[in-house]
CSV table of C-alpha atoms in Angstrom, one decimal:
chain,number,residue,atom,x,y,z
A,8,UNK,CA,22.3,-8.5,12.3
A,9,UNK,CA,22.1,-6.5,15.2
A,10,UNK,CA,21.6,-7.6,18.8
A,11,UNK,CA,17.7,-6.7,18.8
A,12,UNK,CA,17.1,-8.9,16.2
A,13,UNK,CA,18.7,-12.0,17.2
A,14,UNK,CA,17.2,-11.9,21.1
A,15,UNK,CA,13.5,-13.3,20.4
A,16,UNK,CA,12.4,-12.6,23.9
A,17,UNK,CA,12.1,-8.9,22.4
A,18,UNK,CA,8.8,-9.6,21.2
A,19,UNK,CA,6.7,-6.5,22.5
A,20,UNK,CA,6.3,-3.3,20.1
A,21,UNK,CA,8.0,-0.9,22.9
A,22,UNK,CA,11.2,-3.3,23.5
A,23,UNK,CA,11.3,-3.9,19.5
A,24,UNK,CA,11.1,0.5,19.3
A,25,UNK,CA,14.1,1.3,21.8
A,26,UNK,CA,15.9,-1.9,20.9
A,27,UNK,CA,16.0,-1.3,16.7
A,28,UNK,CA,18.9,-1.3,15.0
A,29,UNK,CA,21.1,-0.9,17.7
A,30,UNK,CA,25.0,-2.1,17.3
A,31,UNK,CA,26.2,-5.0,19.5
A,32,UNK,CA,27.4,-3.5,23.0
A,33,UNK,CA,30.9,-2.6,22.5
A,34,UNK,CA,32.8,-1.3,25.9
A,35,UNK,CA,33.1,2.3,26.2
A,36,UNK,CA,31.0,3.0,23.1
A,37,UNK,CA,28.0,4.8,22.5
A,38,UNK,CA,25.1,2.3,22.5
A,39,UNK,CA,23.8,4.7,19.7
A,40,UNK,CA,26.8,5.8,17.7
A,41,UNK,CA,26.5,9.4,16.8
A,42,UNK,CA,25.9,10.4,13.1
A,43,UNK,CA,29.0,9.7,10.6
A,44,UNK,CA,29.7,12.5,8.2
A,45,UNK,CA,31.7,10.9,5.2
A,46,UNK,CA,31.4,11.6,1.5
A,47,UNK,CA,34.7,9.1,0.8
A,48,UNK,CA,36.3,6.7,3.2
A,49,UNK,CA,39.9,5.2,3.6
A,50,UNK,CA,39.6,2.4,0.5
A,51,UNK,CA,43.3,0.9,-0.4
A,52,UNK,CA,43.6,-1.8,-3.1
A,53,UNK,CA,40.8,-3.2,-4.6
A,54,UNK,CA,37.4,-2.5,-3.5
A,55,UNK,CA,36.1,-4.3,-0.5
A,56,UNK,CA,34.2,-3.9,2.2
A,57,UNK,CA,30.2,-1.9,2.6
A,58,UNK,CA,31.7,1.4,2.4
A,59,UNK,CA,33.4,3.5,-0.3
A,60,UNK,CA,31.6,6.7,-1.3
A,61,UNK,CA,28.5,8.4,1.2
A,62,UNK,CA,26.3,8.5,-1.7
A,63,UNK,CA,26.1,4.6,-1.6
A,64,UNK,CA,25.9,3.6,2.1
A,65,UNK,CA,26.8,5.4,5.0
A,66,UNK,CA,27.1,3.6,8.5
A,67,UNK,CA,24.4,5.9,10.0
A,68,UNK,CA,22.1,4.8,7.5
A,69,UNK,CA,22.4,1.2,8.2
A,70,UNK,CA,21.5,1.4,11.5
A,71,UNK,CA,18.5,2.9,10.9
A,72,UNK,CA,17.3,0.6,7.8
A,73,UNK,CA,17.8,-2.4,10.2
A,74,UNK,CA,15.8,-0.7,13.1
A,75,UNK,CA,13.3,-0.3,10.1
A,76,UNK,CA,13.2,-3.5,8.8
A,77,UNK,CA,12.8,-4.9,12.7
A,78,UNK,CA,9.6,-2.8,12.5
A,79,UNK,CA,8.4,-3.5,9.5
A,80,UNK,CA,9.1,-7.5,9.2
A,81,UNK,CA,10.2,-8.6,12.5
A,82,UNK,CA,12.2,-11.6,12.5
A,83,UNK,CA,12.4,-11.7,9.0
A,84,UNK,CA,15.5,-12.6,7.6
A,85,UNK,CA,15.2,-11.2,3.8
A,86,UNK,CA,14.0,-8.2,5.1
A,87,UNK,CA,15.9,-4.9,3.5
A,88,UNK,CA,14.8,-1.2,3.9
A,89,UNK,CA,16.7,1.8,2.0
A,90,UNK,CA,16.0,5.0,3.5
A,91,UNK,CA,15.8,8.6,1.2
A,92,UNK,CA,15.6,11.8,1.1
A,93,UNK,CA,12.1,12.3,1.7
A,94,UNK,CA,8.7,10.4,1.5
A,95,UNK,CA,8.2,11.3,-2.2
A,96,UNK,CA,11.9,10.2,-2.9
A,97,UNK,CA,11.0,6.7,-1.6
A,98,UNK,CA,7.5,6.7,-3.4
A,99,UNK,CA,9.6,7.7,-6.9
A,100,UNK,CA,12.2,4.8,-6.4
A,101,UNK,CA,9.7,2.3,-6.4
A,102,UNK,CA,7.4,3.4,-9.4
A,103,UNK,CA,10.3,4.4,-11.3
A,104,UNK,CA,12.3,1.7,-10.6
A,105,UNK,CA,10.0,-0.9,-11.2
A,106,UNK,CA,7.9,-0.1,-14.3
A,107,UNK,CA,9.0,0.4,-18.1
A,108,UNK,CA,7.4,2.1,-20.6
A,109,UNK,CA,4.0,-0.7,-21.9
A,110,UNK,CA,3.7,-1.5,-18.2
A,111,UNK,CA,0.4,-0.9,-16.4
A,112,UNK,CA,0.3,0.5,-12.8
A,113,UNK,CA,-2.4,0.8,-10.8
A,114,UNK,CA,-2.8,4.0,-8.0
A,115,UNK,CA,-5.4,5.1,-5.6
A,116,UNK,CA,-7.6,8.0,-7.0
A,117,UNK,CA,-8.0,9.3,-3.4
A,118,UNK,CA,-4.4,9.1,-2.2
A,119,UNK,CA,-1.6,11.7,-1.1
A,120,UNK,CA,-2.2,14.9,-3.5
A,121,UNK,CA,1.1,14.3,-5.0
A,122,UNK,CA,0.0,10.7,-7.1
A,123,UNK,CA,-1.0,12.7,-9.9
A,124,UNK,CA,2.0,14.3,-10.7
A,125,UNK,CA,4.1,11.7,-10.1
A,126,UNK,CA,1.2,9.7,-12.2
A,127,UNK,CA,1.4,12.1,-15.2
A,128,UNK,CA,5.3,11.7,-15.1
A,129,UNK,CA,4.7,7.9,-15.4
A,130,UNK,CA,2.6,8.6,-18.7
A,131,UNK,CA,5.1,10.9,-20.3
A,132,UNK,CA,7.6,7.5,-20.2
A,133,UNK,CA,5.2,5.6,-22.2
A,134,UNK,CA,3.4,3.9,-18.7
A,135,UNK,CA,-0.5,3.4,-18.3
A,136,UNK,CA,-1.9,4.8,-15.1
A,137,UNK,CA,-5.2,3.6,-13.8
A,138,UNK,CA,-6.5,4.8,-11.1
A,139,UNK,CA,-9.7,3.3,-8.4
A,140,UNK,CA,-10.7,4.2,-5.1
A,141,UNK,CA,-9.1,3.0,-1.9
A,142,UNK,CA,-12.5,2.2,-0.4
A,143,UNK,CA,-14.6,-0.9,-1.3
A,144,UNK,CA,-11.4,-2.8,-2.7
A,145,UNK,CA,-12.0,-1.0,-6.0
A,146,UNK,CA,-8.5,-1.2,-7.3
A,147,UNK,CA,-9.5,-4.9,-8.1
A,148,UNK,CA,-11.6,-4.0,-11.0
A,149,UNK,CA,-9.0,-2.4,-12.7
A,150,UNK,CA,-5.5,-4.7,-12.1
A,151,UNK,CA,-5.8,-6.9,-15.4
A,152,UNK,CA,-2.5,-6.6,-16.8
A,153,UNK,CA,-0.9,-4.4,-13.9
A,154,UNK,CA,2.4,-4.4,-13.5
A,155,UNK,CA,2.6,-2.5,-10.5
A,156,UNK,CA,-0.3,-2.3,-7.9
A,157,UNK,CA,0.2,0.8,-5.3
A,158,UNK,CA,-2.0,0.7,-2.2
A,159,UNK,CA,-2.1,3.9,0.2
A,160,UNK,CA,-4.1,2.4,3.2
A,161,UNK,CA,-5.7,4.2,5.4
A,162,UNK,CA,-6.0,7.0,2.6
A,163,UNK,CA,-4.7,10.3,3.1
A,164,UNK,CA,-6.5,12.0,3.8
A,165,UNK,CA,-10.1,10.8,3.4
A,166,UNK,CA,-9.3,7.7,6.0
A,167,UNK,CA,-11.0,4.7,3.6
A,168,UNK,CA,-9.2,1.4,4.3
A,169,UNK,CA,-9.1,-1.7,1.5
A,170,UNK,CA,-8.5,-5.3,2.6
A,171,UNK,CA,-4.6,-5.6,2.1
A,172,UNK,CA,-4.4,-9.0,2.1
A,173,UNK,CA,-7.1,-9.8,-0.6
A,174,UNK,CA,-5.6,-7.0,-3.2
A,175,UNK,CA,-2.2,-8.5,-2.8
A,176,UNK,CA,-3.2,-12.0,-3.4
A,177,UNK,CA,-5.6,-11.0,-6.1
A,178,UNK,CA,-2.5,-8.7,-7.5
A,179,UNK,CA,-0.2,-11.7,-7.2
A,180,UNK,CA,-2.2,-13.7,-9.4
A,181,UNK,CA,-2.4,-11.5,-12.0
A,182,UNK,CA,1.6,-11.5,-12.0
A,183,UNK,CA,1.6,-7.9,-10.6
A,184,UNK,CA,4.1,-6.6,-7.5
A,185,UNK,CA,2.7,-4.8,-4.9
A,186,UNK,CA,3.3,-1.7,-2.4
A,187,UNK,CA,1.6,-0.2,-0.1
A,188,UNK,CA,1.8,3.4,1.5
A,189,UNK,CA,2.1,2.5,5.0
A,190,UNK,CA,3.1,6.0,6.1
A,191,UNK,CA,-0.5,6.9,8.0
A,192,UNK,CA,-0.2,3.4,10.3
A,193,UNK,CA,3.5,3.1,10.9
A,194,UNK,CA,4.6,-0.2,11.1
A,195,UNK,CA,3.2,-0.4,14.2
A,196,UNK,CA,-0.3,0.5,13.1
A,197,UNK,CA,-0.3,-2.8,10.3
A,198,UNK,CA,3.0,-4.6,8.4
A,199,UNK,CA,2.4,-4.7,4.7
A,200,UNK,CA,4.7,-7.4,4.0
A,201,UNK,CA,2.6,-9.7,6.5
A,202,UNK,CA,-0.3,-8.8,4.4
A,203,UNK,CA,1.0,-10.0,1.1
A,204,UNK,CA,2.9,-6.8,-0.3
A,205,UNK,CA,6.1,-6.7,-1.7
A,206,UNK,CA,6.7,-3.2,-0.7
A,207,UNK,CA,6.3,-1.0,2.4
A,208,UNK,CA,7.2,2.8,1.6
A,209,UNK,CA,6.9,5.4,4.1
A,210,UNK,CA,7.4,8.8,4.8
A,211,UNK,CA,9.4,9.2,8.1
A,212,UNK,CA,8.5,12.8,8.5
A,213,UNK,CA,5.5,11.6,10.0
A,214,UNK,CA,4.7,9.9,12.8
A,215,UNK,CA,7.4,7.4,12.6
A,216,UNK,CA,10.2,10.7,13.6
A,217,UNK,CA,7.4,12.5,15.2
A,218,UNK,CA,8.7,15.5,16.1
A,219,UNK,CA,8.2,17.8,12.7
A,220,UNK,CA,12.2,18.2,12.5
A,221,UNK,CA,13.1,15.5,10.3
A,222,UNK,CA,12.3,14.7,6.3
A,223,UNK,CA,13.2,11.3,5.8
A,224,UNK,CA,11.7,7.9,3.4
A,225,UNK,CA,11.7,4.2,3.2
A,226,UNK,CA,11.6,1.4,1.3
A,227,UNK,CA,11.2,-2.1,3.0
A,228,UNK,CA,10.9,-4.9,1.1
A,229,UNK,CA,11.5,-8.7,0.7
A,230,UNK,CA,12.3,-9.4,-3.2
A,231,UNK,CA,15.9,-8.9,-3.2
A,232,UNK,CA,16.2,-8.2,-7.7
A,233,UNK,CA,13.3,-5.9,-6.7
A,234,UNK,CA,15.3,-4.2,-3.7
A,235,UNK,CA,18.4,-4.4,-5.9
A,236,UNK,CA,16.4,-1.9,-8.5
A,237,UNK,CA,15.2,0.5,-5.9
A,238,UNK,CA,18.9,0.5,-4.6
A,239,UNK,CA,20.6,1.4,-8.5
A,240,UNK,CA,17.6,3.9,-9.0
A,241,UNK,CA,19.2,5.7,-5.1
A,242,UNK,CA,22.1,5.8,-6.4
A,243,UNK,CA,21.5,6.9,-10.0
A,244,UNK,CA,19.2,9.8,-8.6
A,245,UNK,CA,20.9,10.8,-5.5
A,246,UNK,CA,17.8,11.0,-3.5
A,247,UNK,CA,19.8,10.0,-0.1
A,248,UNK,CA,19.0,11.3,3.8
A,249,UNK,CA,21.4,13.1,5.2
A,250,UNK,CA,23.6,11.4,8.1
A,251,UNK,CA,22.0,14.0,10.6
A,252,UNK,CA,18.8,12.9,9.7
A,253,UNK,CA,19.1,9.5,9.5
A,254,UNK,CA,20.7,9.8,13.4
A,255,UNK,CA,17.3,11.6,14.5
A,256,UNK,CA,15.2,9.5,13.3
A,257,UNK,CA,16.6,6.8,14.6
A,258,UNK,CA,16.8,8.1,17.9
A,259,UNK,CA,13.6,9.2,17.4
A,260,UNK,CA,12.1,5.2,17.1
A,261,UNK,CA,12.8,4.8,20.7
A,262,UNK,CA,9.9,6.7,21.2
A,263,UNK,CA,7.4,5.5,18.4
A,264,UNK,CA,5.3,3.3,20.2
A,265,UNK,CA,5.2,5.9,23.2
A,266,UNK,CA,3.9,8.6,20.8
A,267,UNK,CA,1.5,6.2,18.9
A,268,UNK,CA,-0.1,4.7,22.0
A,269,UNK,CA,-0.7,8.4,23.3
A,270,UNK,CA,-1.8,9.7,20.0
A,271,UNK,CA,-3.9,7.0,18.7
A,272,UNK,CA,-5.8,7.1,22.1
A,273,UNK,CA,-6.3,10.9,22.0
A,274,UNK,CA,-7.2,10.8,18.2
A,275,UNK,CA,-9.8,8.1,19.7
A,276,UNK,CA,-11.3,10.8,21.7
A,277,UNK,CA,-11.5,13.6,19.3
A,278,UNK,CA,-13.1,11.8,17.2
A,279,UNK,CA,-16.0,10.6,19.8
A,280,UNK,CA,-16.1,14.2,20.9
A,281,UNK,CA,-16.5,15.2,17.1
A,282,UNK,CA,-19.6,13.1,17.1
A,283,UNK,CA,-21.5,14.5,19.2
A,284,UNK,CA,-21.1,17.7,17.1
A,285,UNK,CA,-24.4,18.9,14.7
A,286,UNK,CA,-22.5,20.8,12.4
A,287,UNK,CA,-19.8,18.5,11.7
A,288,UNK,CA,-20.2,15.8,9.1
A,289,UNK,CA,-17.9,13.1,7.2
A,290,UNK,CA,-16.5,12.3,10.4
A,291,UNK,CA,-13.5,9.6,9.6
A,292,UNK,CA,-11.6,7.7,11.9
A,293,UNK,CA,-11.0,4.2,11.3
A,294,UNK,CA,-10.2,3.4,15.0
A,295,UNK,CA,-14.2,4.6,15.6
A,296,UNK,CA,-16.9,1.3,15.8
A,297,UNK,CA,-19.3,2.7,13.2
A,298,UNK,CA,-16.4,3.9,10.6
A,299,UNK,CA,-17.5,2.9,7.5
A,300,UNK,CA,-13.8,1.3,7.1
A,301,UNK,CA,-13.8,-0.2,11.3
A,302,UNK,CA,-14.6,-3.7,10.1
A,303,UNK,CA,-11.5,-4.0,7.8
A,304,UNK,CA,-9.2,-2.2,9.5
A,305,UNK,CA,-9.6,-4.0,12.9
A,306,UNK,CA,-8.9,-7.1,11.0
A,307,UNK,CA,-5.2,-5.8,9.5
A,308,UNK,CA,-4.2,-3.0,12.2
A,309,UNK,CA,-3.0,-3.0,15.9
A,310,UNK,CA,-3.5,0.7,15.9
A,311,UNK,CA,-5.5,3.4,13.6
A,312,UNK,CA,-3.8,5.9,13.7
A,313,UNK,CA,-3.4,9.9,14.7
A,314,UNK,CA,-5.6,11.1,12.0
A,315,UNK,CA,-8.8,12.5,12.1
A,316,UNK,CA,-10.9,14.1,9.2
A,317,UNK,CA,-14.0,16.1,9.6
A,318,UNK,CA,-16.4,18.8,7.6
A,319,UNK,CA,-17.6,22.0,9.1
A,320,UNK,CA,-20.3,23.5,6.8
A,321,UNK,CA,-18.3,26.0,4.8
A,322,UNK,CA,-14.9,27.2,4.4
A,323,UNK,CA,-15.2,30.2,6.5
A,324,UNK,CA,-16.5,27.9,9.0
A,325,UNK,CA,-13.2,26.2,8.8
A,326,UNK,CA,-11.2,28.8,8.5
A,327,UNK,CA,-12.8,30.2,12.1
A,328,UNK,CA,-12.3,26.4,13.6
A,329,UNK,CA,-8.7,26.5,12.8
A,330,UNK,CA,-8.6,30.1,13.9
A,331,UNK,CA,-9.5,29.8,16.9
A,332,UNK,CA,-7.6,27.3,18.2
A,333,UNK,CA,-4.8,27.5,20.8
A,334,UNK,CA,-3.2,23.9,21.6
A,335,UNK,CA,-3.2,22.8,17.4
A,336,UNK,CA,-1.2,24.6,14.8
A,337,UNK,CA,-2.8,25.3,11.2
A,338,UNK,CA,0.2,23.2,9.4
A,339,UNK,CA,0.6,20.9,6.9
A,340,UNK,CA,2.1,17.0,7.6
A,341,UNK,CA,1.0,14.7,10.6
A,342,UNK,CA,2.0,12.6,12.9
A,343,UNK,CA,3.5,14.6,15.2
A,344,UNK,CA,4.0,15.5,18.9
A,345,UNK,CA,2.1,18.9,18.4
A,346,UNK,CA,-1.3,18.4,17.1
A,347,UNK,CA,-2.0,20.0,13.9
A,348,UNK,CA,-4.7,20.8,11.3
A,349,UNK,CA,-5.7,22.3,8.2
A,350,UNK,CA,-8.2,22.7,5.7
A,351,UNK,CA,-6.9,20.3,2.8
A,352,UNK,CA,-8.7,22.1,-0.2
A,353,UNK,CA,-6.1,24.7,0.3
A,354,UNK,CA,-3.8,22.9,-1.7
A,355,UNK,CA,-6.4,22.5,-4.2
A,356,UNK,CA,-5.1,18.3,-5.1
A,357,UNK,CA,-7.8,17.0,-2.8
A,358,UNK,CA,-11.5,16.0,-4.2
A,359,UNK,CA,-12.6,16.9,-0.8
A,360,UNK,CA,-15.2,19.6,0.7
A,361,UNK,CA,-14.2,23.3,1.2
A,362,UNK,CA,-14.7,22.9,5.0
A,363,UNK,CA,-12.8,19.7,4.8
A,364,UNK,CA,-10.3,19.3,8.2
A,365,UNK,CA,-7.6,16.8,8.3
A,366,UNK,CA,-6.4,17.0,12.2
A,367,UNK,CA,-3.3,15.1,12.9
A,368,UNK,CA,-3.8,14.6,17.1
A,369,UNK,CA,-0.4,15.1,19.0
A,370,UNK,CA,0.3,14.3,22.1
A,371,UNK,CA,-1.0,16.9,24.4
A,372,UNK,CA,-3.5,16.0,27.7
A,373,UNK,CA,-6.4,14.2,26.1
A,374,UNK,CA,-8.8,16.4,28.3
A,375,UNK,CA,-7.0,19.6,27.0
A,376,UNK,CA,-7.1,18.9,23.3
A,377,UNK,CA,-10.5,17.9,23.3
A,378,UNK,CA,-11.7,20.8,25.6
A,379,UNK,CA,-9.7,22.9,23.1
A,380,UNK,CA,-11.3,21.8,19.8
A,381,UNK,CA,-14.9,21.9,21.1
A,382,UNK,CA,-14.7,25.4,22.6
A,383,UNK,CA,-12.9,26.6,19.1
A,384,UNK,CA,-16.2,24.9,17.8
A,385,UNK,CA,-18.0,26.4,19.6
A,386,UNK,CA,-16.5,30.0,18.8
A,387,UNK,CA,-16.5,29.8,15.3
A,388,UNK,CA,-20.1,29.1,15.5
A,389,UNK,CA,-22.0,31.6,13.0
């Protein structure tokens, strides 16, 4: 356990961000050892010891997947996170490491574009996907029999929020685990596993590295036969992070709760500004007082986010918003340091408008990103 862990004075979310995961201070050391690049280490005799082969573990890895874990379940000693490849690669472990063919799972019909095909997958091995929308706690109507409940809260990229804590105990009951996509709140937006779930899964591209350089999943989680399943389905698949990228985005987490502060208090003011707008409508931002999804999600997160979604009348509207720009680039992803944006039907997996925009607020001057997004309103103006 490292030394962050074991000092409970560290109690604030910016101590916990610089202080994850580091080693114990060892003289004349790094206090953040640099990344180790090792496919096979020195193993004599029998087998011993927590590493053999870098497809298993790797000593860059663990320090990140306890800084994780102090993020995601502070103070929790049964607490284990497995990082991956990529978001999708820690999404997969979990469904397909968890269910058999006859089991039931239950997935949001509004979540990340790439549910469906990973849901479809699931059918071809004999597994029953429902599917109910994040907003109004639907999934409950539908978890009779579930195996498997998955939870994407808020949604990406519509922004609906469902009461955590009541689907898990609801799930619970019904013997079914649950996990929830926690990649849009970081851990410290909300903490799944203090709501009930059994599973965190994240995609550290986003906000949690921040800085659009990094692809990189997780897996926290408490049940250690269930952990011990997502860990034989990493190694069975190979789905593993790079030692390079599990270094950045580690050194990266010193930074989170600087970034989400700024952010979540710019995407605050975008979104006011946005309000004030005639031609935009669907405006979403959970962190707003009259968001459909406020109510909720001030009861389960400290923070709401960097994402804001809107509709401009048409697509060519939209396409002369994002145009026009200058301080946010027309990009897929969020969470990061440079604001970004996009119209999501694009990609054609959304259910969502033509002029649809999903902005993902960086960290630029407050004044200037706002100032920049109404005047790119106002020059895309028909």
């Amino acid at each position: 356990m490292s030394d962050a862990t074991k000092d409970e004075g560290r109690t604030g979310d910016g101590t916990r961000a610089v202080r994850a995961g580091l080693p114990e201070p060892a003289k004349n050391e790094p206090t953040l050892p640099g990344p180790v690049f090792a496919a096979h280490f020195h193993l004599p005799g029998e087998v011993s010891g927590p590493y053999a082969y870098g497809r298993d573990d790797n000593p860059t890895w663990t320090l990140l997947e306890r800084a994780v874990s102090e993020l995601e379940a502070p103070g929790r000693e049964d607490a284990e996170t497995l990082v991956f490849a990529s978001g999708m690669a820690a999404i997969s472990a979990v469904l397909f490491s968890q269910l058999r063919a006859g089991d039931v799972v239950v997935l949001p019909s509004d979540g990340y574009q790439v549910l469906p095909l990973v849901g479809a997958q699931l059918e071809a091995y004999g597994i029953e996907v429902r599917t109910a929308p994040t907003g109004g706690d639907a999934q409950l109507e539908v978890l009779d029999g579930a195996r498997l409940l998955w939870i994407e809260s808020p949604s990406n990229p519509g922004l609906d929020v469902c009461d955590i804590r009541r689907l898990a105990e609801a799930a619970h009951a019904r013997g079914a685990l649950v996990a929830v996509d926690n990649t849009l709140a970081t851990p410290l937006g909300q903490r799944p596993l203090e709501l009930g779930a059994d599973f965190s899964v994240a995609s550290g591209t986003k906000q949690l590295t921040g800085h659009g350089d990094v692809l990189l999943g997780y897996v926290t989680g408490h049940n250690a036969e269930a952990m011990a399943a997502v860990r034989r389905w990493r190694k069975i698949v190979g789905a593993i992070s790079g030692p390079m990228e599990a270094w950045l985005a580690h050194r990266s987490i010193a930074t989170l709760q600087l970034r989400v502060d700024r952010q979540n208090a710019t995407a605050l003011a975008v979104a006011e500004a946005l309000r004030q707008r005639p031609e935009v409508s669907g405006l979403r931002y959970p962190g707003l007082p009259d968001d459909p999804s406020h109510k909720i999600a001030a009861q389960q997160m400290r923070r709401y986010g960097s994402v804001v979604s809107f509709t401009l009348p048409t697509r060519t509207r939209a396409e002369r918003f994002l145009a026009a720009l200058r301080l946010v680039e027309d990009a897929t992803s969020f969470g990061g340091v440079r604001s970004t944006a996009e119209r999501r039907r694009r990609w054609g997996g959304d259910a969502v408008p033509e002029g649809f925009i999903r902005m993902s607020v960086g960290a630029e001057d407050p004044e200037d990103l706002v100032a920049d997004v109404l005047r790119a309103l106002d020059e895309s103006a028909e």
